[in-house]
Tab-separated table of C-alpha atoms and ligand atoms in Angstrom:
chain	number	residue	atom	x	y	z
V	270	MET	CA	76.379	100.765	138.606
V	271	ARG	CA	75.655	104.506	138.635
V	272	PRO	CA	77.070	106.147	135.492
V	273	ILE	CA	80.193	108.218	135.977
V	274	ARG	CA	79.184	111.699	134.885
V	275	PRO	CA	80.371	115.302	134.499
V	276	GLY	CA	81.444	116.754	137.848
V	277	ASP	CA	82.590	113.387	139.260
V	278	ARG	CA	86.128	112.980	140.601
V	279	GLY	CA	88.330	110.072	141.604
V	280	PRO	CA	90.439	107.182	140.341
V	281	ALA	CA	87.684	105.894	137.999
V	282	VAL	CA	87.654	109.292	136.250
V	283	THR	CA	91.460	109.232	136.011
V	284	GLU	CA	91.244	105.820	134.369
V	285	ILE	CA	88.604	106.971	131.880
V	286	ARG	CA	90.721	110.009	131.053
V	287	THR	CA	93.800	107.811	130.538
V	288	VAL	CA	91.997	105.601	128.016
V	289	LEU	CA	90.584	108.635	126.177
V	290	THR	CA	94.067	110.167	126.055
V	291	GLY	CA	95.393	106.911	124.619
V	292	LEU	CA	92.778	107.218	121.873
V	293	ASP	CA	93.920	110.788	121.106
V	294	LEU	CA	90.561	112.142	122.205
V	295	LEU	CA	91.877	114.057	125.213
V	296	PRO	CA	95.161	115.886	125.913
V	297	PRO	CA	97.380	114.163	128.503
V	298	SER	CA	96.860	115.337	132.106
V	299	THR	CA	96.855	113.903	135.631
V	300	ASP	CA	93.550	115.586	136.456
V	301	ASP	CA	90.915	113.381	138.108
V	302	GLU	CA	87.920	115.564	137.260
V	303	PHE	CA	85.197	114.648	134.758
V	304	ASP	CA	85.322	118.104	133.147
V	305	GLY	CA	83.786	119.501	129.959
V	306	ALA	CA	86.686	118.280	127.792
V	307	THR	CA	86.252	114.774	129.214
V	308	GLU	CA	82.554	114.863	128.470
V	309	ARG	CA	83.213	115.897	124.870
V	310	ALA	CA	85.788	113.124	124.542
V	311	VAL	CA	83.312	110.579	125.933
V	312	ARG	CA	80.699	111.745	123.444
V	313	ALA	CA	83.170	111.466	120.573
V	314	PHE	CA	84.122	107.997	121.755
V	315	GLN	CA	80.492	106.915	122.027
V	316	GLN	CA	79.785	108.205	118.559
V	317	SER	CA	82.776	106.366	117.092
V	318	ARG	CA	81.607	103.101	118.682
V	319	GLY	CA	77.959	103.439	117.752
V	320	LEU	CA	76.887	103.739	121.403
V	321	SER	CA	74.127	106.034	122.587
V	322	ILE	CA	75.702	109.434	123.035
V	323	ASP	CA	75.020	110.830	126.512
V	324	GLY	CA	78.508	111.940	127.618
V	325	ARG	CA	78.357	109.643	130.663
V	326	VAL	CA	80.174	106.400	131.360
V	327	GLY	CA	77.636	103.694	132.178
V	328	ALA	CA	78.187	99.945	131.982
V	329	GLU	CA	78.135	99.753	128.180
V	330	THR	CA	80.491	102.673	127.593
V	331	TRP	CA	82.742	101.351	130.363
V	332	ARG	CA	83.047	97.976	128.615
V	333	ALA	CA	83.862	99.684	125.326
V	334	LEU	CA	86.473	101.881	127.023
V	335	ASP	CA	87.936	98.846	128.737
V	336	ALA	CA	88.291	97.083	125.372
V	337	ALA	CA	89.756	100.256	123.873
V	338	ARG	CA	92.690	100.331	126.273
V	339	TRP	CA	94.378	97.482	124.452
V	340	ARG	CA	96.831	98.882	121.927
V	341	LEU	CA	97.888	96.557	119.138
V	342	GLY	CA	101.053	94.735	120.161
V	343	ALA	CA	100.502	95.049	123.925
V	344	ARG	CA	99.368	91.443	124.290
V	345	THR	CA	99.343	88.253	122.235
V	346	LEU	CA	96.064	87.774	120.399
V	347	TYR	CA	94.618	84.372	119.677
V	348	HIS	CA	91.326	82.672	119.036
V	349	ALA	CA	90.076	81.871	122.549
V	350	VAL	CA	87.185	79.453	123.046
V	351	PRO	CA	84.468	79.886	124.240
V	352	GLU	CA	85.060	83.502	125.319
V	353	PRO	CA	86.835	85.267	122.400
V	354	LEU	CA	89.269	88.097	123.021
V	355	THR	CA	87.874	91.525	122.256
V	356	GLY	CA	89.471	94.930	122.220
V	357	GLU	CA	90.747	97.872	120.298
V	358	ASP	CA	93.915	95.960	119.461
V	359	VAL	CA	91.796	93.273	117.773
V	360	ARG	CA	90.001	95.950	115.804
V	361	SER	CA	93.300	97.549	114.729
V	362	LEU	CA	94.593	94.172	113.641
V	363	GLN	CA	91.420	93.454	111.667
V	364	GLU	CA	91.519	96.838	109.967
V	365	ARG	CA	95.129	96.267	109.091
V	366	LEU	CA	94.396	92.834	107.632
V	367	LEU	CA	91.418	94.191	105.675
V	368	GLU	CA	93.580	96.927	104.211
V	369	MET	CA	96.062	94.313	103.114
V	370	GLY	CA	93.324	92.369	101.372
V	371	TYR	CA	92.692	89.586	103.890
V	372	ASP	CA	89.186	88.421	104.559
V	373	VAL	CA	88.323	89.040	108.207
V	374	GLY	CA	84.708	89.968	107.568
V	375	HIS	CA	83.931	93.120	109.550
V	376	ALA	CA	86.380	94.811	111.877
V	377	ASP	CA	84.188	93.935	114.881
V	378	ALA	CA	86.971	93.892	117.510
V	379	ILE	CA	86.286	90.192	118.231
V	380	TYR	CA	89.093	87.705	117.618
V	381	GLY	CA	86.959	84.967	116.069
V	382	ILE	CA	87.746	82.054	113.781
V	383	ARG	CA	87.715	84.198	110.651
V	384	THR	CA	90.288	86.602	112.058
V	385	SER	CA	92.383	83.660	113.172
V	386	ARG	CA	92.281	82.171	109.666
V	387	ALA	CA	93.244	85.508	108.098
V	388	VAL	CA	96.198	85.796	110.487
V	389	ALA	CA	97.273	82.239	109.579
V	390	GLN	CA	97.119	83.130	105.890
V	391	PHE	CA	99.213	86.243	106.487
V	392	GLN	CA	101.724	84.161	108.471
V	393	ARG	CA	102.002	81.610	105.667
V	394	GLU	CA	102.627	84.350	103.141
V	395	VAL	CA	105.413	85.985	105.128
V	396	GLY	CA	106.985	82.638	106.035
V	397	LEU	CA	105.918	82.408	109.698
V	398	LYS	CA	104.373	79.410	111.425
V	399	PRO	CA	100.673	79.709	110.534
V	400	ASP	CA	99.200	79.217	114.011
V	401	GLY	CA	96.612	81.975	113.648
V	402	SER	CA	97.678	83.803	116.787
V	403	CYS	CA	99.191	87.254	116.755
V	404	GLY	CA	102.294	87.476	118.947
V	405	PRO	CA	105.559	89.435	118.741
V	406	HIS	CA	106.822	87.786	115.517
V	407	THR	CA	103.601	88.332	113.626
V	408	MET	CA	103.407	91.884	114.995
V	409	GLY	CA	106.969	92.444	113.791
V	410	ALA	CA	106.031	91.253	110.299
V	411	LEU	CA	102.958	93.498	110.304
V	412	ARG	CA	105.097	96.448	111.353
V	413	ARG	CA	107.725	95.766	108.708
V	414	LEU	CA	104.961	95.906	106.120
V	415	GLY	CA	104.010	99.169	107.807
V	416	ARG	CA	101.048	101.318	107.004
V	417	LYS	CA	102.915	103.623	104.692
V	418	VAL	CA	105.519	101.141	103.510
V	419	VAL	CA	102.560	99.798	101.583
V	420	GLY	CA	102.722	97.171	98.914
V	421	GLY	CA	99.479	95.516	99.908
V	422	ARG	CA	99.694	91.813	100.463
V	423	PRO	CA	103.100	90.278	101.000
V	424	GLN	CA	102.952	88.267	97.788
V	425	TRP	CA	102.760	91.577	95.961
V	426	LEU	CA	105.998	92.620	97.556
V	427	ARG	CA	107.507	89.319	96.507
V	428	GLU	CA	106.025	89.858	93.052
V	429	SER	CA	107.777	93.188	92.894
V	430	ASP	CA	111.064	91.460	93.826
V	431	ALA	CA	110.428	88.754	91.262
V	432	ILE	CA	109.871	91.381	88.594
V	433	ARG	CA	113.119	93.117	89.492
V	434	GLN	CA	115.130	89.910	89.480
V	435	SER	CA	113.781	88.352	86.321
V	436	GLY	CA	115.035	91.039	83.932
V	437	PRO	CA	113.318	93.096	81.303
V	438	THR	CA	112.160	90.421	78.871
V	439	LEU	CA	108.488	89.851	78.155
V	440	VAL	CA	109.084	86.362	76.769
V	441	GLY	CA	107.370	83.726	78.864
V	442	ARG	CA	105.329	86.176	80.956
V	443	THR	CA	101.670	85.488	81.533
V	444	VAL	CA	99.272	88.390	81.119
V	445	VAL	CA	95.567	88.023	81.802
V	446	ILE	CA	93.415	90.503	79.907
V	447	ASP	CA	89.932	91.094	81.218
V	448	PRO	CA	87.427	92.649	78.833
V	449	GLY	CA	84.756	93.966	81.207
V	450	HIS	CA	81.083	92.976	81.172
V	451	GLY	CA	79.834	90.559	78.477
V	452	GLY	CA	76.949	88.101	78.274
V	453	THR	CA	73.780	89.566	79.691
V	454	ASP	CA	75.659	92.736	80.707
V	455	PRO	CA	76.606	94.976	77.752
V	456	GLY	CA	78.095	97.686	79.982
V	457	VAL	CA	77.719	101.195	78.611
V	458	VAL	CA	75.408	101.339	75.581
V	459	VAL	CA	75.158	104.400	73.361
V	460	PRO	CA	72.477	103.793	70.740
V	461	ASP	CA	73.188	106.469	68.158
V	462	GLY	CA	73.716	105.974	64.434
V	463	PRO	CA	76.863	104.279	63.180
V	464	LEU	CA	78.467	104.511	66.610
V	465	ARG	CA	76.371	101.726	68.105
V	466	TRP	CA	79.166	100.207	70.129
V	467	THR	CA	78.492	98.622	73.442
V	468	GLU	CA	81.212	98.796	76.063
V	469	ALA	CA	81.339	94.976	76.132
V	470	ASP	CA	82.017	94.747	72.371
V	471	LEU	CA	84.472	97.588	72.336
V	472	VAL	CA	86.619	96.339	75.198
V	473	HIS	CA	86.612	92.828	73.728
V	474	ASP	CA	87.957	94.257	70.487
V	475	LEU	CA	90.658	96.093	72.453
V	476	ALA	CA	91.457	92.905	74.384
V	477	SER	CA	91.860	90.898	71.162
V	478	ARG	CA	94.200	93.491	69.690
V	479	LEU	CA	96.182	93.575	72.910
V	480	GLU	CA	96.319	89.789	72.959
V	481	GLY	CA	97.818	89.808	69.454
V	482	ARG	CA	100.452	92.418	70.284
V	483	LEU	CA	101.525	90.777	73.517
V	484	ALA	CA	101.609	87.300	71.993
V	485	ALA	CA	103.849	88.681	69.235
V	486	ALA	CA	106.220	89.870	71.965
V	487	GLY	CA	106.422	86.373	73.407
V	488	VAL	CA	103.846	86.793	76.177
V	489	ARG	CA	101.407	84.047	77.160
V	490	VAL	CA	98.025	85.728	77.063
V	491	GLN	CA	94.704	84.619	78.453
V	492	LEU	CA	91.389	86.471	78.113
V	493	THR	CA	88.784	86.169	80.872
V	494	ARG	CA	85.971	85.847	78.344
V	495	GLY	CA	85.168	85.394	74.660
V	496	PRO	CA	83.370	87.871	72.395
V	497	ALA	CA	79.867	86.649	73.249
V	498	PRO	CA	79.727	84.696	76.497
V	499	GLU	CA	76.374	83.410	77.741
V	500	THR	CA	76.683	84.917	81.187
V	501	CYS	CA	78.628	87.736	82.771
V	502	LEU	CA	81.454	86.476	84.976
V	503	PRO	CA	81.583	88.231	88.384
V	504	ASP	CA	84.746	90.228	89.064
V	505	ALA	CA	85.749	87.902	91.912
V	506	ASP	CA	85.786	84.975	89.449
V	507	ARG	CA	87.855	86.965	86.981
V	508	ALA	CA	90.401	87.649	89.732
V	509	GLN	CA	90.360	83.983	90.710
V	510	LEU	CA	91.046	82.966	87.108
V	511	ALA	CA	94.100	85.250	86.973
V	512	ASN	CA	95.337	83.840	90.298
V	513	SER	CA	94.922	80.244	89.159
V	514	LEU	CA	96.896	80.967	85.975
V	515	GLY	CA	99.723	82.511	88.003
V	516	ALA	CA	99.502	85.657	85.887
V	517	ASP	CA	102.331	88.212	86.099
V	518	VAL	CA	100.075	91.107	85.187
V	519	PHE	CA	96.303	91.609	85.098
V	520	ILE	CA	94.690	94.202	82.845
V	521	SER	CA	90.970	94.902	82.972
V	522	LEU	CA	89.487	96.990	80.162
V	523	HIS	CA	86.392	99.187	80.453
V	524	THR	CA	84.952	102.383	79.085
V	525	ASP	CA	83.289	104.967	81.286
V	526	GLU	CA	79.987	106.813	81.071
V	527	HIS	CA	78.511	110.018	82.420
V	528	ALA	CA	75.221	111.872	82.095
V	529	ASN	CA	77.215	114.925	81.015
V	530	PRO	CA	78.508	114.373	77.443
V	531	GLU	CA	81.400	116.713	78.226
V	532	ALA	CA	82.907	114.158	80.624
V	533	GLU	CA	85.803	112.550	78.787
V	534	GLY	CA	89.226	111.035	79.236
V	535	VAL	CA	91.126	107.985	80.443
V	536	ALA	CA	91.540	106.863	84.066
V	537	THR	CA	93.285	103.881	85.651
V	538	TYR	CA	92.641	102.143	88.956
V	539	HIS	CA	94.850	100.023	91.210
V	540	TYR	CA	94.256	98.363	94.576
V	541	GLY	CA	94.298	100.671	97.561
V	542	THR	CA	92.243	102.048	100.428
V	543	ASP	CA	91.396	105.499	101.697
V	544	ASN	CA	93.955	105.025	104.465
V	545	GLY	CA	96.789	105.239	101.989
V	546	VAL	CA	97.439	101.506	101.804
V	547	THR	CA	98.155	100.588	98.226
V	548	SER	CA	99.622	97.904	96.028
V	549	THR	CA	102.983	99.399	95.070
V	550	THR	CA	103.322	97.322	91.938
V	551	GLY	CA	99.684	97.855	91.007
V	552	GLU	CA	100.089	101.600	91.433
V	553	ARG	CA	103.181	101.548	89.232
V	554	LEU	CA	101.408	99.527	86.551
V	555	ALA	CA	98.389	101.846	86.637
V	556	GLY	CA	100.627	104.920	86.464
V	557	LEU	CA	102.540	103.563	83.471
V	558	VAL	CA	99.374	102.578	81.585
V	559	GLN	CA	97.880	105.978	82.332
V	560	ARG	CA	100.898	107.973	81.163
V	561	GLU	CA	101.482	105.894	78.031
V	562	ILE	CA	97.842	106.128	76.940
V	563	VAL	CA	97.706	109.882	77.551
V	564	ALA	CA	100.986	110.412	75.693
V	565	ARG	CA	100.086	108.222	72.723
V	566	THR	CA	96.390	109.033	72.253
V	567	GLY	CA	95.824	112.532	73.579
V	568	LEU	CA	92.842	111.364	75.659
V	569	ARG	CA	92.234	113.700	78.590
V	570	ASP	CA	94.203	112.658	81.687
V	571	CYS	CA	91.727	111.653	84.410
V	572	ARG	CA	94.583	110.240	86.506
V	573	THR	CA	95.226	107.109	88.521
V	574	HIS	CA	93.131	106.189	91.550
V	575	ALA	CA	93.168	103.643	94.380
V	576	LYS	CA	90.112	101.409	94.808
V	577	ALA	CA	89.384	98.324	96.909
V	578	TRP	CA	87.179	96.675	94.273
V	579	ASP	CA	87.062	92.843	94.270
V	580	LEU	CA	88.863	92.733	90.950
V	581	LEU	CA	91.830	94.664	92.357
V	582	ARG	CA	91.678	93.368	95.912
V	583	LEU	CA	91.539	89.658	95.103
V	584	THR	CA	94.118	89.526	92.308
V	585	ARG	CA	97.548	88.512	93.544
V	586	MET	CA	99.585	90.178	90.827
V	587	PRO	CA	99.928	93.801	89.711
V	588	ALA	CA	96.443	94.600	88.467
V	589	VAL	CA	95.007	97.621	86.710
V	590	ARG	CA	91.544	98.563	85.549
V	591	VAL	CA	91.608	100.951	82.635
V	592	GLU	CA	88.620	103.136	81.775
V	593	VAL	CA	89.582	104.000	78.201
V	594	GLY	CA	87.518	107.099	77.578
V	595	TYR	CA	83.803	107.839	77.958
V	596	LEU	CA	81.461	106.168	75.486
V	597	THR	CA	78.991	108.937	76.386
V	598	SER	CA	81.449	111.589	75.176
V	599	PRO	CA	80.998	112.242	71.435
V	600	ARG	CA	84.697	113.105	71.205
V	601	ASP	CA	86.001	109.982	72.988
V	602	ARG	CA	83.481	107.754	71.246
V	603	GLY	CA	84.359	109.153	67.829
V	604	GLN	CA	87.970	108.181	68.457
V	605	LEU	CA	87.271	104.802	70.019
V	606	VAL	CA	85.300	103.559	67.007
V	607	ASP	CA	88.387	104.178	64.834
V	608	PRO	CA	90.445	100.957	64.748
V	609	ARG	CA	93.688	102.920	64.252
V	610	PHE	CA	92.977	104.785	67.466
V	611	ARG	CA	92.336	101.521	69.289
V	612	ASP	CA	95.690	100.264	68.016
V	613	ARG	CA	97.369	103.272	69.590
V	614	VAL	CA	95.651	102.493	72.905
V	615	VAL	CA	96.872	98.913	72.654
V	616	GLU	CA	100.445	99.974	71.844
V	617	ALA	CA	100.392	102.216	74.889
V	618	ILE	CA	99.369	99.320	77.126
V	619	VAL	CA	102.042	97.046	75.632
V	620	ALA	CA	104.671	99.737	76.276
V	621	ALA	CA	103.452	100.054	79.878
V	622	VAL	CA	103.635	96.284	80.434
V	623	GLN	CA	107.151	96.288	78.986
V	624	ARG	CA	108.179	99.084	81.362
V	625	MET	CA	106.792	97.118	84.309
V	626	PHE	CA	109.630	94.680	83.759
V	627	PHE	CA	112.372	97.293	83.463
V	628	PRO	CA	114.103	97.988	86.753
V	629	VAL	CA	112.862	101.374	87.971
V	630	GLU	CA	116.330	102.926	87.568
V	631	ARG	CA	116.478	101.782	83.942
V	632	ASP	CA	113.020	102.982	83.026
V	633	VAL	CA	112.594	104.871	79.780
V	634	PRO	CA	110.610	108.017	78.962
V	635	THR	CA	106.892	107.706	78.305
V	636	GLY	CA	106.095	107.251	74.635
V	637	SER	CA	109.644	106.171	73.743
V	638	ILE	CA	109.205	102.412	73.367
V	639	ASP	CA	108.751	101.328	69.760
V	640	VAL	CA	106.366	98.454	70.253
V	641	SER	CA	107.211	96.950	66.842
V	642	GLU	CA	110.788	96.437	68.026
V	643	LEU	CA	109.631	94.037	70.694
V	644	ARG	CA	108.647	91.647	67.965
V	645	ALA	CA	112.105	91.978	66.354
V	646	VAL	CA	113.701	91.009	69.666
V	647	VAL	CA	111.529	87.910	69.874
V	648	ALA	CA	112.311	87.029	66.263
V	649	ALA	CA	116.067	87.406	66.899
V	650	GLY	CA	115.774	85.162	69.947
V	651	ALA	CA	113.959	82.550	67.893
V	652	VAL	CA	116.754	82.501	65.296
V	653	MET	CA	119.420	82.013	67.967
V	654	ASP	CA	117.531	79.083	69.426
U	1113	ZN	ZN1	82.613	98.889	82.550
C-alpha cells in the first residue's frame, strides 16, 4: 500500500487522526486533512513505538496505530492461541501489572502466556476466579486499586488492613532484618586507620542490636544472614526468605558511599515506580524509620524515596531499605563506629516499627516512644500469663 502522507485527505486520514487524538497526540477535530499537526503527531507516535520516524503512515505504522486504538477496558483480553491479542490496551494492562509488582516480562503489547499468568495471580490475590483473562470484573478490580489509590500489590493493602485490625502490640510479630552484602561482597570499604569498618560488618552489627531490642519487645526476629556467610545472597532470595517466613515487616540495612566525602546523611527507600505507584504501607514504614532516625541521631535528612528494586518489589510485606549514613563521610563514619550511636539508630528503628502498628489516628510524635518501656510491657504481660 502507498503510505498515507502529508497533504492527503479522506476517511483513512480521519481514522488516523482519531487514533492520534485518542492517544492525546492531536487535538480533537473532524478535519480529514493530513496537515502539519498530524505529521508531527505521527512522528511522535513513531518515536514512542520505536518505528522509523518519517511522518508517514505506511503498513508498519498503520498496524501500530490499529493496535493503539484499543483502550484498556474496551474489550475482554485473554491468551489467544495461536494468534495472540495485541494492542495498546494489552500494553496498558502490562504496565499496570508491572507497576503493581507482577511479572509480565516486558510491556510488549502482546497478551502471551506470561501476561495471562500474571493476570491469574492478580485475580487470585483479589479473590476473583483466576482464569487469566481480563474482562469487566478484573478491570473493575484494577480500577479500584487505581493508579493513584496506590498500595502496590493487593496483599499489601490487605497487610495494611491486618495491621490496623491487629492492634498496637509487637508481641508475636515477625520481623525480618536484612544486613546487606556479606560473604564475598563487603559493600562499602573505607580502609583508614581505626575506622576500618566494612559496610557488611557494620550493618550486621546493627542488625544484631536490632534483633536483641525487637526480641526483648516480644517480636520474632529472623536475620537474612550471619556475620560471615560464605556467599552473598542475592536480593531476590532475601525477599523470598521474608515471604516464606510470613514476615510482618522487612528491614534492610545498608550504608551509603560517595566520591565526595561531604556527602552524608540517612535515606530510606520503599517500593514504588516513577509513575507514582507506591506501596502505601512501605512508604509509611520508610517515612517513620526516616523521621525517627533523623530525630534521634541528628544524621542529615536525605529523605525517603521510591524504588522498584527486587528487594522492595518482591517482598510481600511493608519493606524498607535504610542507608544509615555514608561510610565515606568522615562525620557519619566517626559516629557509626561508636556503639552508643548505633544503639540510638537501633532504638529509632524499633520506635518506627512500633508506630507501624499504631492506628494512624493514634500515632505519636516522632522521638516520643521510650523503647525501654516496650520491654516493661512484655514483662508485665508475662507475669499476667
Ligand atoms: Zn549496601
